[in-house]
Coordinates of C-alpha atoms and ligand atoms in Angstrom, one line a residue:
M12 CA 33.5 8.6 -62.5
K13 CA 33.0 7.6 -66.2
R14 CA 30.1 5.3 -66.9
I15 CA 30.6 1.6 -67.1
M16 CA 28.0 -0.3 -69.2
L17 CA 28.3 -4.1 -69.4
N18 CA 26.8 -5.8 -72.4
Q19 CA 27.0 -9.5 -71.6
K20 CA 25.5 -10.5 -75.0
S21 CA 24.9 -14.3 -75.0
G22 CA 28.1 -14.9 -73.1
M23 CA 27.0 -16.6 -69.8
N24 CA 25.4 -19.9 -68.9
Y25 CA 23.0 -20.2 -66.0
S26 CA 25.5 -22.1 -63.8
D27 CA 27.8 -19.1 -63.8
I28 CA 25.3 -16.4 -63.0
E29 CA 25.0 -16.9 -59.2
T30 CA 28.8 -16.7 -58.7
Y31 CA 28.9 -13.6 -61.0
V32 CA 26.1 -11.9 -59.1
S33 CA 27.6 -12.5 -55.7
N34 CA 31.2 -11.6 -56.6
L35 CA 30.3 -8.2 -58.0
K36 CA 27.9 -7.2 -55.2
T37 CA 30.3 -4.7 -53.7
Y38 CA 30.7 -3.0 -57.1
Q39 CA 27.1 -3.1 -58.2
N40 CA 26.6 0.6 -58.0
K41 CA 29.6 1.3 -60.3
F42 CA 28.0 0.0 -63.5
Q43 CA 24.9 -0.8 -65.4
I44 CA 24.5 -4.4 -66.6
Y45 CA 22.7 -5.7 -69.7
P46 CA 22.5 -9.5 -69.1
S47 CA 20.8 -12.0 -71.4
S48 CA 17.1 -11.5 -70.8
I49 CA 16.6 -14.9 -69.2
Y50 CA 18.8 -13.8 -66.3
I51 CA 17.4 -10.3 -65.8
S52 CA 15.5 -11.2 -62.6
K53 CA 18.7 -12.6 -61.0
F54 CA 20.3 -9.1 -61.3
V55 CA 17.2 -7.0 -60.5
E56 CA 16.5 -9.0 -57.4
S57 CA 20.1 -8.5 -56.2
G58 CA 19.8 -4.8 -56.6
Y59 CA 21.8 -4.3 -59.8
N60 CA 21.1 -1.5 -62.3
T61 CA 19.8 -3.7 -65.0
G62 CA 19.1 -3.0 -68.6
I63 CA 17.9 -5.2 -71.5
Q64 CA 19.9 -5.9 -74.7
N65 CA 16.8 -5.5 -76.9
I66 CA 13.1 -4.8 -76.9
A67 CA 10.3 -5.6 -79.3
E68 CA 9.5 -3.0 -82.0
S69 CA 5.9 -2.9 -81.0
S70 CA 3.9 -3.7 -78.0
K71 CA 0.8 -4.6 -80.0
G72 CA -0.6 -8.1 -80.6
N73 CA 0.9 -11.4 -79.7
Q74 CA 4.6 -11.7 -80.4
T75 CA 6.1 -15.1 -79.7
G76 CA 9.6 -14.8 -78.5
E77 CA 9.6 -11.0 -78.1
I78 CA 10.0 -9.0 -74.9
T79 CA 8.1 -5.6 -74.9
A80 CA 9.4 -2.5 -73.3
S81 CA 6.5 -2.5 -70.8
Q82 CA 7.3 -6.1 -69.9
A83 CA 10.9 -5.2 -69.3
K84 CA 10.0 -2.2 -67.3
S85 CA 7.6 -4.3 -65.2
C86 CA 10.6 -6.6 -64.3
G87 CA 12.6 -3.7 -63.0
V88 CA 14.7 -3.0 -66.1
N89 CA 15.6 0.7 -66.5
S90 CA 17.5 0.8 -69.8
V91 CA 17.8 -0.6 -73.3
I92 CA 20.5 -0.9 -76.0
I93 CA 19.2 0.1 -79.4
G94 CA 21.1 -0.1 -82.7
H95 CA 23.9 -2.5 -81.7
S96 CA 25.7 -3.5 -84.9
E97 CA 25.2 -7.2 -84.2
R98 CA 21.4 -6.6 -84.4
R99 CA 21.7 -4.2 -87.3
L100 CA 23.6 -6.9 -89.2
N101 CA 22.2 -10.2 -88.0
Q102 CA 18.6 -9.2 -87.4
K103 CA 18.6 -6.7 -90.3
E104 CA 17.4 -3.9 -88.1
D105 CA 17.2 -0.7 -90.2
A106 CA 16.4 2.9 -89.2
E107 CA 12.6 2.3 -89.2
V108 CA 12.9 -0.6 -86.8
L109 CA 15.3 1.5 -84.5
I110 CA 12.9 4.4 -84.5
N111 CA 10.0 2.2 -83.4
K112 CA 12.2 0.8 -80.6
F113 CA 13.2 4.3 -79.5
N114 CA 9.5 5.2 -79.3
E115 CA 8.7 2.1 -77.3
A116 CA 11.6 2.8 -74.9
I117 CA 10.6 6.4 -74.5
E118 CA 7.0 5.6 -73.9
N119 CA 8.0 3.2 -71.1
N120 CA 10.6 5.5 -69.5
L121 CA 13.6 3.3 -70.3
S122 CA 17.0 5.0 -70.6
I123 CA 18.7 4.3 -73.9
I124 CA 22.1 3.5 -75.3
Y125 CA 22.1 4.1 -79.0
C126 CA 25.0 2.4 -80.8
V127 CA 26.7 3.7 -83.9
G128 CA 29.8 2.6 -85.7
E129 CA 31.4 2.1 -89.1
S130 CA 32.7 -1.1 -90.8
L131 CA 36.3 -1.7 -91.5
V132 CA 35.7 -0.8 -95.2
D133 CA 34.3 2.6 -94.2
Y134 CA 37.1 3.1 -91.7
R135 CA 39.7 2.4 -94.4
L136 CA 38.0 4.7 -96.8
K137 CA 38.0 7.4 -94.1
N138 CA 34.3 7.5 -94.3
T139 CA 33.7 7.2 -90.5
E140 CA 32.5 10.7 -89.8
N141 CA 29.9 10.6 -92.6
F142 CA 28.8 7.2 -91.6
I143 CA 28.3 8.1 -88.0
Y144 CA 26.5 11.4 -88.9
N145 CA 24.0 9.4 -91.0
E146 CA 23.3 6.9 -88.3
L147 CA 22.6 9.7 -85.9
K148 CA 20.5 11.7 -88.4
E149 CA 18.4 8.8 -89.7
V150 CA 17.1 8.1 -86.2
F151 CA 17.2 11.4 -84.3
D152 CA 15.5 13.4 -87.1
K153 CA 12.4 11.3 -86.8
I154 CA 11.9 11.1 -83.0
T155 CA 11.2 13.5 -80.2
I156 CA 13.6 12.9 -77.4
P157 CA 12.2 14.0 -74.0
E158 CA 14.5 16.4 -72.2
N159 CA 14.9 14.3 -69.1
L160 CA 15.8 11.1 -71.1
D161 CA 19.0 9.4 -69.9
L162 CA 20.5 9.0 -73.4
C163 CA 23.9 7.7 -74.3
V164 CA 25.4 7.4 -77.8
A165 CA 27.9 4.6 -78.0
Y166 CA 30.6 4.8 -80.7
E167 CA 31.3 1.2 -81.5
P168 CA 33.4 0.6 -84.6
I169 CA 32.2 -2.7 -86.0
W170 CA 35.8 -3.8 -86.7
A171 CA 36.7 -3.2 -83.1
I172 CA 34.0 -5.3 -81.5
G173 CA 35.3 -8.6 -80.2
S174 CA 38.4 -8.3 -82.4
G175 CA 41.0 -7.1 -79.9
M176 CA 41.6 -4.0 -82.1
T177 CA 40.7 -0.5 -81.0
P178 CA 41.0 2.9 -82.7
T179 CA 43.7 5.2 -81.2
N180 CA 42.6 7.6 -78.5
Y181 CA 42.9 10.5 -81.0
E182 CA 40.5 8.7 -83.4
I183 CA 38.0 8.0 -80.6
A184 CA 38.2 11.6 -79.5
D185 CA 37.7 12.9 -83.1
V186 CA 34.6 10.7 -83.6
S187 CA 33.2 11.7 -80.2
K188 CA 33.6 15.4 -81.3
V189 CA 31.5 14.7 -84.4
I190 CA 28.9 13.1 -82.3
R191 CA 28.9 15.9 -79.7
K192 CA 28.6 18.5 -82.5
Y193 CA 25.6 16.7 -83.9
L194 CA 24.0 16.5 -80.5
D195 CA 24.6 20.2 -79.7
E196 CA 23.3 21.3 -83.1
N197 CA 20.1 19.4 -82.4
K198 CA 19.8 20.4 -78.8
L199 CA 20.1 16.8 -77.6
K200 CA 21.6 15.9 -74.2
A201 CA 23.6 12.7 -74.1
D202 CA 26.7 11.0 -72.8
I203 CA 29.1 9.6 -75.3
L204 CA 30.4 6.1 -74.7
Y205 CA 33.1 4.1 -76.5
G206 CA 32.8 0.4 -77.1
G207 CA 34.9 -2.2 -78.9
S208 CA 37.4 -4.5 -77.3
V209 CA 37.6 -2.5 -74.1
N210 CA 39.1 -4.7 -71.4
E211 CA 41.0 -4.6 -68.1
K212 CA 44.3 -4.0 -69.8
N213 CA 43.4 -1.1 -72.1
I214 CA 40.9 0.7 -69.8
D215 CA 43.5 2.9 -68.1
E216 CA 44.6 4.3 -71.5
L217 CA 41.0 4.7 -72.8
L218 CA 40.0 6.5 -69.6
K219 CA 42.3 9.4 -70.6
I220 CA 39.9 10.4 -73.5
D221 CA 38.2 13.6 -72.2
E222 CA 35.5 13.5 -74.9
V223 CA 34.3 10.1 -73.8
D224 CA 31.9 9.8 -70.8
G225 CA 32.0 6.1 -70.4
F226 CA 32.3 2.6 -72.0
L227 CA 30.2 -0.1 -73.4
I228 CA 32.0 -3.4 -72.7
G229 CA 31.1 -6.8 -74.2
G230 CA 33.4 -9.7 -73.9
A231 CA 35.3 -8.6 -70.8
S232 CA 32.0 -8.1 -69.0
N233 CA 31.5 -11.8 -68.6
D234 CA 34.5 -12.2 -66.3
Y235 CA 33.8 -10.7 -62.9
N236 CA 37.6 -10.3 -62.2
K237 CA 37.9 -8.2 -65.3
V238 CA 34.9 -6.1 -64.3
I239 CA 36.4 -5.5 -60.9
K240 CA 39.6 -4.3 -62.4
I241 CA 37.8 -2.1 -64.9
C242 CA 35.7 -0.6 -62.1
E243 CA 38.8 0.0 -60.0
S244 CA 40.4 1.8 -62.9
A245 CA 37.4 4.0 -63.5
M246 CA 37.1 4.8 -59.8
N247 CA 40.8 5.7 -59.5
S248 CA 40.8 7.8 -62.7
T249 CA 40.8 11.6 -62.3
K250 CA 38.9 12.0 -65.5
Ligands
LIG316 P1 33.4 -6.1 -77.0 O1 31.9 -5.8 -77.4 O2 33.8 -5.4 -75.8 O3 33.4 -7.6 -76.9 O4 34.3 -5.7 -78.2 C1 31.4 -4.5 -77.2 C2 30.0 -4.4 -77.7 O5 29.6 -5.1 -78.6 O6 29.2 -3.7 -77.1

């Protein structure tokens, strides 16, 4: 079964969490969930594979408002998202910050989803492959990835996130091949995910892409009925 990763972002309020957690219980082994940090314990205590959407760049000193990788780990979190475009853009996270977060995650045995993806301008200029290549290189050239790290590279075109637009299956396959080539050349083992407006309606079509090992799903992940449909599709898919 292809991997289903749910990035809830800031999409849920406290009052909705109990219902969400109880309604997805029978599917909880089918996906990995990245809730808002304040709800992490709800998921961990109910036996969900729980990740965190972000970690602090450093574990040193006092850091008001931050959550360190070791704190996350101590709460039962097993994975982290690094390089999401919303953080690259809104929190101005550059390669140096991302490298520090990679090192923190690795030191604390967290698995990692590393997000890459081009803007609409780069897409229209047909600059996608160059752009992705650089986002891989600027981070992976500077870190040592342990062989046993559960690493995913998520291709998430910025223009597809939350927009209802997706690249064609051919385009996603082509970019995935570029990512795979880079990984192979650098002897890195990773699964490739696609993210950007994946939902219960387009999942069946997207599941056909051989080059993709799974999906990183934002908006649709906040509706448990949509998650159930997505899980059912992935479970029934022969890919
Ligand atoms: P989306 O978000 O599914 O709402 O487009 C995906 C993501 O940002 O990871």
